Short mmCIF file of C-alpha atoms and ligand atoms in Angstrom, two decimals:
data_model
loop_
_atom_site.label_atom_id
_atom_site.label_comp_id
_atom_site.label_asym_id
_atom_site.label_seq_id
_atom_site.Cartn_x
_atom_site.Cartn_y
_atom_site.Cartn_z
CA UNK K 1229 144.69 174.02 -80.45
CA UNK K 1230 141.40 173.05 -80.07
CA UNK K 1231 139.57 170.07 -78.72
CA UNK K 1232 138.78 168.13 -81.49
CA UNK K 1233 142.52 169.07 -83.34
CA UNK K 1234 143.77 166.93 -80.02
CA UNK K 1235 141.51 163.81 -80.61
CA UNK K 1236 141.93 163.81 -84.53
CA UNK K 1237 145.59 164.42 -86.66
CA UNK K 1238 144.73 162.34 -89.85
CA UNK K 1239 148.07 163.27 -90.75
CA UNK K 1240 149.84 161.82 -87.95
CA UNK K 1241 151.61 158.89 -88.62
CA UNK K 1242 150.53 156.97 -85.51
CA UNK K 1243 146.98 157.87 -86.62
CA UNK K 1244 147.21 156.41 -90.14
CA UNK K 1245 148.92 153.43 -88.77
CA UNK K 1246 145.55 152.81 -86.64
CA UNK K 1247 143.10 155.31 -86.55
CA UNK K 1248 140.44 153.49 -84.69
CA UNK K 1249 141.64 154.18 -81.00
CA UNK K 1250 141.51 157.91 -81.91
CA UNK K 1251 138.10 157.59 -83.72
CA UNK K 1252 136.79 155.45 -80.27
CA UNK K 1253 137.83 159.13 -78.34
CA UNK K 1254 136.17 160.91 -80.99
CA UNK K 1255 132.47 159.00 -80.85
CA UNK K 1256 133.07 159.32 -77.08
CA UNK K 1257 133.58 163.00 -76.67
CA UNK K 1258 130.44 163.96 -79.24
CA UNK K 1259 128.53 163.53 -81.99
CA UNK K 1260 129.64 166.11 -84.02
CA UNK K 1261 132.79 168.26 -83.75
CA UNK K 1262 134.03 171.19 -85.66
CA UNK K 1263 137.57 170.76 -87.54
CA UNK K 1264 138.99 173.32 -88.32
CA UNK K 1265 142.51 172.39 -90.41
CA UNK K 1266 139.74 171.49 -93.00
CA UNK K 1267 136.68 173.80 -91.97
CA UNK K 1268 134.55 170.06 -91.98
CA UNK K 1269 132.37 169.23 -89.10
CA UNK K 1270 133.04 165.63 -88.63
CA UNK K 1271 130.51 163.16 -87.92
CA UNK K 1272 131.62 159.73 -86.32
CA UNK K 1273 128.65 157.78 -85.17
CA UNK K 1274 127.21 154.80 -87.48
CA UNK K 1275 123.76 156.33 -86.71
CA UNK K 1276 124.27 159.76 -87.60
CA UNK K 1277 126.44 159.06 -90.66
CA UNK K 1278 124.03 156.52 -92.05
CA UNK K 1279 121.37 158.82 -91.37
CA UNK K 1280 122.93 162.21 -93.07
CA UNK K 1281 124.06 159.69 -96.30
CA UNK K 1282 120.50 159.17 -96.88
CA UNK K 1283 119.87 162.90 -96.07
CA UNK K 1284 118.87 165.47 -99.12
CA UNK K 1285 119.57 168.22 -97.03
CA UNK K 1286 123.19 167.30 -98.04
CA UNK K 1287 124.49 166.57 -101.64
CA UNK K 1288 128.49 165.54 -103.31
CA UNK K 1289 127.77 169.41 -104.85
CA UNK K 1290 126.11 172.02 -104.12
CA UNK K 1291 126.50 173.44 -107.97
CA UNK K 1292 122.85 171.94 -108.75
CA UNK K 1293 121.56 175.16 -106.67
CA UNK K 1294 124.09 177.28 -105.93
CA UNK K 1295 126.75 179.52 -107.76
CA UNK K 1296 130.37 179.08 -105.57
CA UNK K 1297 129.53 183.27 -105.08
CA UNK K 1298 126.20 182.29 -103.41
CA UNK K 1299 127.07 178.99 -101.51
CA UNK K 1300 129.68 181.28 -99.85
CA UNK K 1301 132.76 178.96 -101.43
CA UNK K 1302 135.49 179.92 -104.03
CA UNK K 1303 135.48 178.26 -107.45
CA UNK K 1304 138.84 176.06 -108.04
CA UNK K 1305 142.05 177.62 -109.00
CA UNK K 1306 141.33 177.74 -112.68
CA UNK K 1307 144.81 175.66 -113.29
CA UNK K 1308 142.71 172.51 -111.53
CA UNK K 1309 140.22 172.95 -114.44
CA UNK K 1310 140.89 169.56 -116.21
CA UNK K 1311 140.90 167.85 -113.12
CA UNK K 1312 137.28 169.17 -112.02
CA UNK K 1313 135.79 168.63 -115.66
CA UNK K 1314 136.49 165.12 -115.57
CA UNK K 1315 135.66 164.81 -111.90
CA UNK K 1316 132.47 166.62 -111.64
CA UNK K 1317 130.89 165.29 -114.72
CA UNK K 1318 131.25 161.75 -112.97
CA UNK K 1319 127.86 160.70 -111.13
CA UNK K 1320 129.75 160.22 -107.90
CA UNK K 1321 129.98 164.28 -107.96
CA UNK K 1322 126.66 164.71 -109.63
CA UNK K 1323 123.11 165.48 -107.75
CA UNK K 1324 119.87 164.66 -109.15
CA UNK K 1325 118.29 164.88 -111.80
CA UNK K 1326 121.85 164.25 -113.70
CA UNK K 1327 122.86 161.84 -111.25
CA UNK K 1328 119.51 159.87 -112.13
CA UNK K 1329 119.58 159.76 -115.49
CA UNK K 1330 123.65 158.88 -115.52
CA UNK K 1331 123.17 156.24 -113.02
CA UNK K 1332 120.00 154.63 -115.12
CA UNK K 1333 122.22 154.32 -117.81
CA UNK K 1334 125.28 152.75 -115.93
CA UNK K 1335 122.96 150.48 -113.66
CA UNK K 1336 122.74 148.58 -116.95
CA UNK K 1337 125.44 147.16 -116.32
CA UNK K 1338 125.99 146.18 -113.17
CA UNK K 1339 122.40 144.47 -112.45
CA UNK K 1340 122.83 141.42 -110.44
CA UNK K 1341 122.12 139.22 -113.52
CA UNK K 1342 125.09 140.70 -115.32
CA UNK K 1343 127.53 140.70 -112.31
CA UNK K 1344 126.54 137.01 -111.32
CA UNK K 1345 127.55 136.32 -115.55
CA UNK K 1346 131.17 137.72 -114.52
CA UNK K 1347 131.45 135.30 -111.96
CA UNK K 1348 133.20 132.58 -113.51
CA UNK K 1349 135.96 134.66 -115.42
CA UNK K 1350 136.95 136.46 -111.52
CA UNK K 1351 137.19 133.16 -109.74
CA UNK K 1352 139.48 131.54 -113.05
CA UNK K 1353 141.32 134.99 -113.48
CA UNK K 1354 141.49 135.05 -109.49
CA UNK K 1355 142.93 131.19 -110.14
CA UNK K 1356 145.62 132.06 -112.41
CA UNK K 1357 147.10 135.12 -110.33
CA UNK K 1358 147.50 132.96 -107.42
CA UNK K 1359 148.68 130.05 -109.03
CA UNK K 1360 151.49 132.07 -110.71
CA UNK K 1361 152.08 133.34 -107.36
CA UNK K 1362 152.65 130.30 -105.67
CA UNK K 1363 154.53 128.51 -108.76
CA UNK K 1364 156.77 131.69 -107.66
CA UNK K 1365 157.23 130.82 -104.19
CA UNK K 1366 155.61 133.75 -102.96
CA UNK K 1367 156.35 137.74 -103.79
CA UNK K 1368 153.88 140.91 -103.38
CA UNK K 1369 150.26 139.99 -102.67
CA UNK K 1370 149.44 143.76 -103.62
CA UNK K 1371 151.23 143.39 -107.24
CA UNK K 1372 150.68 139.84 -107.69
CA UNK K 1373 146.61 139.53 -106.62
CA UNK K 1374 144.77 142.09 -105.45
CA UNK K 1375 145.59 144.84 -107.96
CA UNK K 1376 145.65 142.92 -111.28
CA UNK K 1377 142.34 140.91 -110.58
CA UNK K 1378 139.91 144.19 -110.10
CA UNK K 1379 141.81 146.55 -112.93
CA UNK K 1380 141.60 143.14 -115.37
CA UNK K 1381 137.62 142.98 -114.99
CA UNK K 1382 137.09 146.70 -114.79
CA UNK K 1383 138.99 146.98 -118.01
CA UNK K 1384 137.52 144.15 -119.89
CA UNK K 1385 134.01 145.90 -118.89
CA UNK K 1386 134.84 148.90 -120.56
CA UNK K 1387 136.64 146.86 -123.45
CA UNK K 1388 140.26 148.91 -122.78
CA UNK K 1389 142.94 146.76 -124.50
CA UNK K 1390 145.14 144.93 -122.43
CA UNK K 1391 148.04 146.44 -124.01
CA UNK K 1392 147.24 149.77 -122.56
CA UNK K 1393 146.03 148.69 -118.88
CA UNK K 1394 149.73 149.28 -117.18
CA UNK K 1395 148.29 152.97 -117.80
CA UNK K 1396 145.45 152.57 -115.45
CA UNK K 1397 147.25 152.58 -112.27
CA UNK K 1398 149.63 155.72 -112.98
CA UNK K 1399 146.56 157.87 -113.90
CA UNK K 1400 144.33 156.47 -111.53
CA UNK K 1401 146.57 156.96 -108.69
CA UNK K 1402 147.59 160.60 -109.77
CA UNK K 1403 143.80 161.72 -110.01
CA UNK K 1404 143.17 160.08 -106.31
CA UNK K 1405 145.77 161.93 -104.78
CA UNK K 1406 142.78 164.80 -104.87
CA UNK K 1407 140.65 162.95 -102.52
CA UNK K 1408 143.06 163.59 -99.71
CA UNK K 1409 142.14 165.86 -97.27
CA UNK K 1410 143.99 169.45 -98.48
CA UNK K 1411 145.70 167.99 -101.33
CA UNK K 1412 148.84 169.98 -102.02
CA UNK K 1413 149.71 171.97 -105.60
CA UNK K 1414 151.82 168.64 -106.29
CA UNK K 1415 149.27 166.42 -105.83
CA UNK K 1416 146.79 168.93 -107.58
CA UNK K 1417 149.74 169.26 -110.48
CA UNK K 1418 150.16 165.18 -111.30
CA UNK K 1419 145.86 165.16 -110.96
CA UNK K 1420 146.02 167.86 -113.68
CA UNK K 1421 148.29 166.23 -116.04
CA UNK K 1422 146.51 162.96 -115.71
CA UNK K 1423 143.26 164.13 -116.28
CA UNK K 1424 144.33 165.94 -119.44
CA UNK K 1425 146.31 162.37 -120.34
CA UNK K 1426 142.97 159.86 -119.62
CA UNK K 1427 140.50 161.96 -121.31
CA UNK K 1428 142.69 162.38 -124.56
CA UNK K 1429 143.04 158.24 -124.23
CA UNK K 1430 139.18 157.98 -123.39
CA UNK K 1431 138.09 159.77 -126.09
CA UNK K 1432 140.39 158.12 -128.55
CA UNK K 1433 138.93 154.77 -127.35
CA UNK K 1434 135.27 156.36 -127.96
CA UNK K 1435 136.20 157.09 -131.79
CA UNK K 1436 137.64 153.85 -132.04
CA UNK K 1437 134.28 152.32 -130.72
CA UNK K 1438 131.86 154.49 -132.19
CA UNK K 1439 133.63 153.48 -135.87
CA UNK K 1440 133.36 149.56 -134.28
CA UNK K 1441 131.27 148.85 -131.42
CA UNK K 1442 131.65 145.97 -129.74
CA UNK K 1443 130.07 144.33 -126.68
CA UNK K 1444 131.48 146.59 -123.92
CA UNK K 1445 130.21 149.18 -121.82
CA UNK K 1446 131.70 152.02 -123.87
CA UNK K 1447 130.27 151.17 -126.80
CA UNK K 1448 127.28 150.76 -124.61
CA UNK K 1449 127.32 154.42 -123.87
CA UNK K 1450 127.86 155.47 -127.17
CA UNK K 1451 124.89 153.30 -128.18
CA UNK K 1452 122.75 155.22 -125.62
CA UNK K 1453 124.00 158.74 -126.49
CA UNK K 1454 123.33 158.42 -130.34
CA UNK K 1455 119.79 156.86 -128.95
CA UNK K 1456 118.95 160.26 -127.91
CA UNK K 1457 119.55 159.15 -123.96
CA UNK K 1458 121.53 162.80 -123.78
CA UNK K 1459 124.87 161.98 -122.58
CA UNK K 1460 127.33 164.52 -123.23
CA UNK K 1461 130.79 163.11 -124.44
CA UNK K 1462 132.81 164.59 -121.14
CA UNK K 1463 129.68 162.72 -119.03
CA UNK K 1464 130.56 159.43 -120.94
CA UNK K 1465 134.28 160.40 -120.09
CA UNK K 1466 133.87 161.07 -116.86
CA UNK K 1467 131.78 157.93 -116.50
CA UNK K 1468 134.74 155.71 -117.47
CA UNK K 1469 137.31 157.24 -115.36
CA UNK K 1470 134.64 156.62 -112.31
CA UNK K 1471 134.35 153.47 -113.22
CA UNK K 1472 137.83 152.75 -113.62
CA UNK K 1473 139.35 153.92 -110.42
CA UNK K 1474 136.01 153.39 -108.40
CA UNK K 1475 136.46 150.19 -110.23
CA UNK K 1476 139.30 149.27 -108.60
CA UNK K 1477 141.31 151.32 -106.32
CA UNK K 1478 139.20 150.32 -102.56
CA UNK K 1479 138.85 147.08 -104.46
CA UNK K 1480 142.96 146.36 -104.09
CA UNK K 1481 142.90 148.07 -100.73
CA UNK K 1482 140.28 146.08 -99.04
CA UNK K 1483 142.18 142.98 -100.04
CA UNK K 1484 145.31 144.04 -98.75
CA UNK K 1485 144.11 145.16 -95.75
CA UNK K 1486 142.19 142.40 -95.60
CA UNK K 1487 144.90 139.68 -95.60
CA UNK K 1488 147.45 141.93 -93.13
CA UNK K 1489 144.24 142.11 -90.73
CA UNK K 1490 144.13 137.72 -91.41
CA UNK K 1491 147.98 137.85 -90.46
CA UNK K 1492 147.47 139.35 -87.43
CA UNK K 1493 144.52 137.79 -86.27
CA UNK K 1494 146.16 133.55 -86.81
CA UNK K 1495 143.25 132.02 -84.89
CA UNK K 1496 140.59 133.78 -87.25
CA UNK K 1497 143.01 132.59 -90.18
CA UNK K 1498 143.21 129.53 -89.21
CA UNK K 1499 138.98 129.39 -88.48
CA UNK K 1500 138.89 130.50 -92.16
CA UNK K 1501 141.11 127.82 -93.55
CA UNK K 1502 139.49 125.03 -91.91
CA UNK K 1503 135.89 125.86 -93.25
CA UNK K 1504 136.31 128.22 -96.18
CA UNK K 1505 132.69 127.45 -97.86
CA UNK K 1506 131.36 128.30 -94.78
CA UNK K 1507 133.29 131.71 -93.88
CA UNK K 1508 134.19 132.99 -96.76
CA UNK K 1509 131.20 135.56 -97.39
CA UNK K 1510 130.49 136.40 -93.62
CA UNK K 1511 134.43 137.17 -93.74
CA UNK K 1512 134.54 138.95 -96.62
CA UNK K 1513 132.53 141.56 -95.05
CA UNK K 1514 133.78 141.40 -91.87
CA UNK K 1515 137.12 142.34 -93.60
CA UNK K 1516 135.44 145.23 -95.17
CA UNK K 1517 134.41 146.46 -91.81
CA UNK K 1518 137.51 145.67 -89.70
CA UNK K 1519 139.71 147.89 -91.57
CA UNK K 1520 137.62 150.39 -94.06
CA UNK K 1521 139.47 150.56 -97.22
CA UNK K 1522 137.32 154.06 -97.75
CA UNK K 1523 137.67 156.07 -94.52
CA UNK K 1524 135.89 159.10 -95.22
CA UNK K 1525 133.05 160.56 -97.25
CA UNK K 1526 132.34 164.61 -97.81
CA UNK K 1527 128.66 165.96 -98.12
CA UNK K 1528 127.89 169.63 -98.76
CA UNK K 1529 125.13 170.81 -96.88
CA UNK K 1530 122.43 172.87 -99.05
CA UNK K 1531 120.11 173.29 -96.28
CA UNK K 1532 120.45 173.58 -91.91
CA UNK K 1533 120.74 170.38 -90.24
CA UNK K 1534 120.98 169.98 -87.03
CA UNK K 1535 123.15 167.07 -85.48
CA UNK K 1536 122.72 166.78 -81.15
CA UNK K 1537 121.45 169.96 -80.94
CA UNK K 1538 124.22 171.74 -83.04
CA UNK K 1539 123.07 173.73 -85.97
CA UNK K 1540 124.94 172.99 -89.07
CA UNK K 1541 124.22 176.22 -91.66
CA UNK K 1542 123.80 175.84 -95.47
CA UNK K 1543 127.62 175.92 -97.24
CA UNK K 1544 129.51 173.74 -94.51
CA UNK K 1545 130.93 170.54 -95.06
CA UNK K 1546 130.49 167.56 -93.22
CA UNK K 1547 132.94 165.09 -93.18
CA UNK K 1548 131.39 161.46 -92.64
CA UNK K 1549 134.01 158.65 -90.63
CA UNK K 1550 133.30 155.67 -92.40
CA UNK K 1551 136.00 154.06 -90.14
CA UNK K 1552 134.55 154.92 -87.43
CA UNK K 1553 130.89 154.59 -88.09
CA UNK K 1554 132.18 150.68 -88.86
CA UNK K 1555 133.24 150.49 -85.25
CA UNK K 1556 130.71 151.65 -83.36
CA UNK K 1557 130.12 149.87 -80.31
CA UNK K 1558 126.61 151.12 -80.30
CA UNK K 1559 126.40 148.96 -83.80
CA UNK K 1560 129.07 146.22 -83.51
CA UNK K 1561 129.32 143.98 -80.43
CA UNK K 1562 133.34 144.11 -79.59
CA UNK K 1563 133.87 146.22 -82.65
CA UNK K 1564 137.92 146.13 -82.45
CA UNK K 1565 137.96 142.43 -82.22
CA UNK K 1566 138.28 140.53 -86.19
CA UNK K 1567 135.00 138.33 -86.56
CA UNK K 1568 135.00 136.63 -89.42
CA UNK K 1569 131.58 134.99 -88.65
CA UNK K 1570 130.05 138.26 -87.24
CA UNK K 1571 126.35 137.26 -88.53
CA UNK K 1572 125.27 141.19 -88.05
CA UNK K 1573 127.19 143.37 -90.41
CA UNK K 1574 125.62 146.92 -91.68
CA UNK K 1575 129.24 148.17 -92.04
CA UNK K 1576 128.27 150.90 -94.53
CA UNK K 1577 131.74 150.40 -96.09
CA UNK K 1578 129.95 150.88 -99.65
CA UNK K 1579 127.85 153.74 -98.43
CA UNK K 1580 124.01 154.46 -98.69
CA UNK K 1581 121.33 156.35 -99.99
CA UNK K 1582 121.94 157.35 -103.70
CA UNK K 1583 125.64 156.99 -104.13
CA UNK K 1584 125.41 153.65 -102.49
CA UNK K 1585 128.17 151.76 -104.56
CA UNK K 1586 126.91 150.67 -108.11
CA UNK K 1587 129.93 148.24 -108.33
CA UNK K 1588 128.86 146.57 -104.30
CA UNK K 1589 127.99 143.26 -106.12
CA UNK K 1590 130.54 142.82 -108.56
CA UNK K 1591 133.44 143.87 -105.35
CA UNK K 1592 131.62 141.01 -103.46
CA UNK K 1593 132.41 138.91 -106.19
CA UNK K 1594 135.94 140.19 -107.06
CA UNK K 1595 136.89 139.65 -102.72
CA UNK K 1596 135.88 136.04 -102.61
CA UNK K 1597 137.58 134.78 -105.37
CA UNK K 1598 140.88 136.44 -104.60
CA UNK K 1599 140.34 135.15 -101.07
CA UNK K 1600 138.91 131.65 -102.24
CA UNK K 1601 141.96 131.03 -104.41
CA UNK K 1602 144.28 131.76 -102.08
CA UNK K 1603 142.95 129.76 -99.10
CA UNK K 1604 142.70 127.10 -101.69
CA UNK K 1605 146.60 127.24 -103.51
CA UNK K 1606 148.42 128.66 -100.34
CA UNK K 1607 147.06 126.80 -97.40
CA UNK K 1608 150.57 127.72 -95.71
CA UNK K 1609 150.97 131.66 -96.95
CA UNK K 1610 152.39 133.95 -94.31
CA UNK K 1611 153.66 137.37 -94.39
CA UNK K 1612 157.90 137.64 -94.89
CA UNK K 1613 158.15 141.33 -93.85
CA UNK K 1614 156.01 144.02 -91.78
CA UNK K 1615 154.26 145.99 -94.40
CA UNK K 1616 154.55 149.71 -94.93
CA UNK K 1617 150.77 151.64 -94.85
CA UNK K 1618 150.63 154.20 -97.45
CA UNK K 1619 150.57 157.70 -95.91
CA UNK K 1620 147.32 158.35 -97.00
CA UNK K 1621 144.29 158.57 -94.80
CA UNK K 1622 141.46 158.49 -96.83
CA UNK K 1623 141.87 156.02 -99.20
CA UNK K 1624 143.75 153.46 -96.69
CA UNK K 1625 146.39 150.98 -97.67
CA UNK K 1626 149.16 148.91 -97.74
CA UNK K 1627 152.71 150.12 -100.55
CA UNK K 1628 153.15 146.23 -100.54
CA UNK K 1629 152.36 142.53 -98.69
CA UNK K 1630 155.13 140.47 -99.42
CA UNK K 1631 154.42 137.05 -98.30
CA UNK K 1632 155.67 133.48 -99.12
CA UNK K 1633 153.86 129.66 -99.18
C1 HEM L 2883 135.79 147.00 -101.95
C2 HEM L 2883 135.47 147.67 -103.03
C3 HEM L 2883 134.67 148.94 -103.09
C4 HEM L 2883 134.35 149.83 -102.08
C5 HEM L 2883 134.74 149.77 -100.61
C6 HEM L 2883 133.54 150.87 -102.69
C7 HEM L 2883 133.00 151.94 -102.00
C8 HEM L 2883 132.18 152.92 -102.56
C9 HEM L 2883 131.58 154.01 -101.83
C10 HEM L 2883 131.77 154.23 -100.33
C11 HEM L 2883 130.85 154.76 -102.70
C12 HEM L 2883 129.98 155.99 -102.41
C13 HEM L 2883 130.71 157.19 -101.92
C14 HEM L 2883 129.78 158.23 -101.38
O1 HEM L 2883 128.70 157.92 -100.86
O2 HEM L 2883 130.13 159.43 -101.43
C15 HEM L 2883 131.01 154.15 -103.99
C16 HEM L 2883 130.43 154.63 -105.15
C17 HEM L 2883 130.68 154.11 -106.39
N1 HEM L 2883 131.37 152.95 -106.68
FE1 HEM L 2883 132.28 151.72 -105.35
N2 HEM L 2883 133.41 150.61 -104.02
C18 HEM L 2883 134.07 149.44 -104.31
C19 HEM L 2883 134.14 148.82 -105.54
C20 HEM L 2883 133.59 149.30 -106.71
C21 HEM L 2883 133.64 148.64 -107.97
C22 HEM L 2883 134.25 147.26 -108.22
C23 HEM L 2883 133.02 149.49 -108.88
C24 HEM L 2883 132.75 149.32 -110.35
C25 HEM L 2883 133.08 148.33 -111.07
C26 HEM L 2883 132.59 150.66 -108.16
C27 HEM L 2883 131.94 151.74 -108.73
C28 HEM L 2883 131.38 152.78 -108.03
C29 HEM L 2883 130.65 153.88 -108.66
C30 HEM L 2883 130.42 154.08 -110.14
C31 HEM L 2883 130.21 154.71 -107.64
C32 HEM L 2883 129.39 156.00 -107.75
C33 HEM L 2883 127.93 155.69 -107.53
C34 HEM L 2883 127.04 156.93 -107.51
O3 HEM L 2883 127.53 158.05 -107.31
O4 HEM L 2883 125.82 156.77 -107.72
N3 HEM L 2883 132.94 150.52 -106.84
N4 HEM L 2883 131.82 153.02 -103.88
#
């Protein structure tokens, strides 16, 4: 075993239950340490990982430049073929110029004029979830709050039917199992099938549009693509399933772990009830950075870096610790301690450099009203049972937060 196997198991289950005392012994013993279960060099200073986000050196593919043959990599299993279409033909795994012209497109959307519009139907959709909550006495914050309110917006952006948003979830769930570190054939198998099962539903939804467009962001795409603005049908696809489970998935796990991290920090709680105008966006990011909902990022590397004086060749991988770089001492003043008025926050929860989160305003947005609301309707609300973290390390949450008034 080597050194850095002993300071980082992300599969251990003391790790995922807190992972920040091992990432502390990580940022102490180097910058930048080979791993070799996943042949990644991780990278766990805020610095450095800021720095190599914003680094073209380094790029979500490498398939811009390189053939797998040359970039010294193996192409997929061709069995994971419908999951890679519809991932790699979504900007998130696109370089520039595709990336550019995809994100142009999208950006549409999401200015801050159009998120700030959206405002008033999050905070009185945000309103209704809790209030049904609390005319129930309590029940599952996860079920009940945080995942309804982001898949309900994200949906009604892209103008899916309500009737078919229970599907969301399933699929969206199924095709994020392949962000895990070393994703088994299981995991790879259910990403498959859904893949296959959302693009044969997106592309329904696109026929339906392109015979009757309304105002939604699909039949905004469809508008640009017969404009001549060249997006291929699978980009427009692939688009929508971003959007979807970018659009929501870190959205319903920085709320949960946002509220357990309230439960166990009462005096903070209790500093938020008594002045919620005043806390409520200083905490909202605080919550982001406390306990990362996103823990890690991947970069390929297209051309050397260097990192401390280590040389990192062309067709490595680095793996960036957003969990870590979000408790860096050298960044954060008492890092491990919950702050909801912490005035200094670059917690580069929603990245940087081109990727940087298109969807950063409207998750602002989304956070506060779920947190508003309940501050508001459940002055009293406390947790009835320990939660159970879902095994997962990258994408970090919570199976359920049962709590009552
Ligand atoms: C708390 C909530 C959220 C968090 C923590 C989050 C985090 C992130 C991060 C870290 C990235 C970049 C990953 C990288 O650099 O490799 C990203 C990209 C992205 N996010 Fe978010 N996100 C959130 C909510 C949203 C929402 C609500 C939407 C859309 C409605 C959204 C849409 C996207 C899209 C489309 C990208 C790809 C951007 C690109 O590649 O240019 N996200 N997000």
């Amino acid at each position: 075993m080597n050194a850095t196997n002993a300071l980082f198991d992300p599969w251990d289950p003391e790790f995922i239950a807190d992972p920040y005392p091992a990432y502390a012994r990580l940022r102490e013993a180097g910058r930048v340490h080979y791993f070799e279960p996943t042949d990644q060099w991780l990278v766990p200073h805020h610095a450095d990982v800021s720095a190599l986000l914003r680094d073209r050196r380094l790029g979500r593919t490498y398939l811009h430049r390189f053939t797998h043959e040359e970039f010294g990599r193996q192409a997929p299993p061709p069995g994971h073929e419908p999951f890679h279409v519809l991932n790699d033909n979504g900007m998130l795994d696109l370089e520039a110029p595709t990336h550019t012209r995809i994100r142009r497109l999208v950006s549409k959307a999401f200015t801050p004029r159009t998120v700030e519009q959206l405002r008033p139907y999050v905070e009185g959709l945000a309103d209704k979830l809790v209030r049904d909550l609390v005319a129930d006495g309590g029940g599952d914050l996860a079920a009940r709050v945080a995942e309804p309110l982001p898949v309900a917006v994200i949906a009604q952006m892209l103008g899916i039917p309500e009737s078919d948003r229970d599907q969301l979830r399933p699929w969206s769930a199924d095709i994020c199992g392949m962000y895990e570190l070393n994703p088994s054939e299981e995991t790879a198998a259910r990403a498959v099938s859904a893949s296959l099962e959302f693009t044969a539903y997106l592309r329904e939804l696109i026929a339906v549009r392109r015979e009757k467009p309304g105002d939604d962001l699909v039949s905004g795409l469809i508008a640009a693509y017969e404009d001549g603005e060249s997006l291929s049908e699978q980009e427009m696809i692939s688009t929508c399933v971003l959007l979807l489970n970018a659009g929501h998935e870190a959205t319903v796990n920085a709320t949960v772990n946002g509220w357990y991290a309230l439960f166990r920090n009462p005096a903070q709680l209790a500093a938020l009830r008594a002045d919620p105008g005043g806390l409520v966006p200083t905490a909202v990011e605080e919550l982001m950075r406390y306990d990362t909902p996103l823990q890690l990022f991947e970069r390929w590397v297209l051309d050397d870096i260097e990192v401390d004086g280590t040389t990192i060749p062309r067709g490595s991988e680095v793996a960036l610790l957003f969990g870590s770089a979000n408790h860096d001492p050298a960044v954060f003043a008492d890092p491990a301690a919950l702050d909801l008025a912490r005035a200094e926050n670059p917690h580069i929860s929603f990245s940087a450099g081109i990727h940087y989160c298109i969807g950063a305003p409207l998750a602002r947005i989304e956070l506060a009203a779920s947190l508003g609301a309940l501050l508001r309707r459940a002055p009293g609300l406390r947790l009835t049972a320990e939660p159970e973290r879902k095994p997962n390390f990258v994408i970090r949450g919570l199976r359920e937060l049962l709590v009552e008034l």
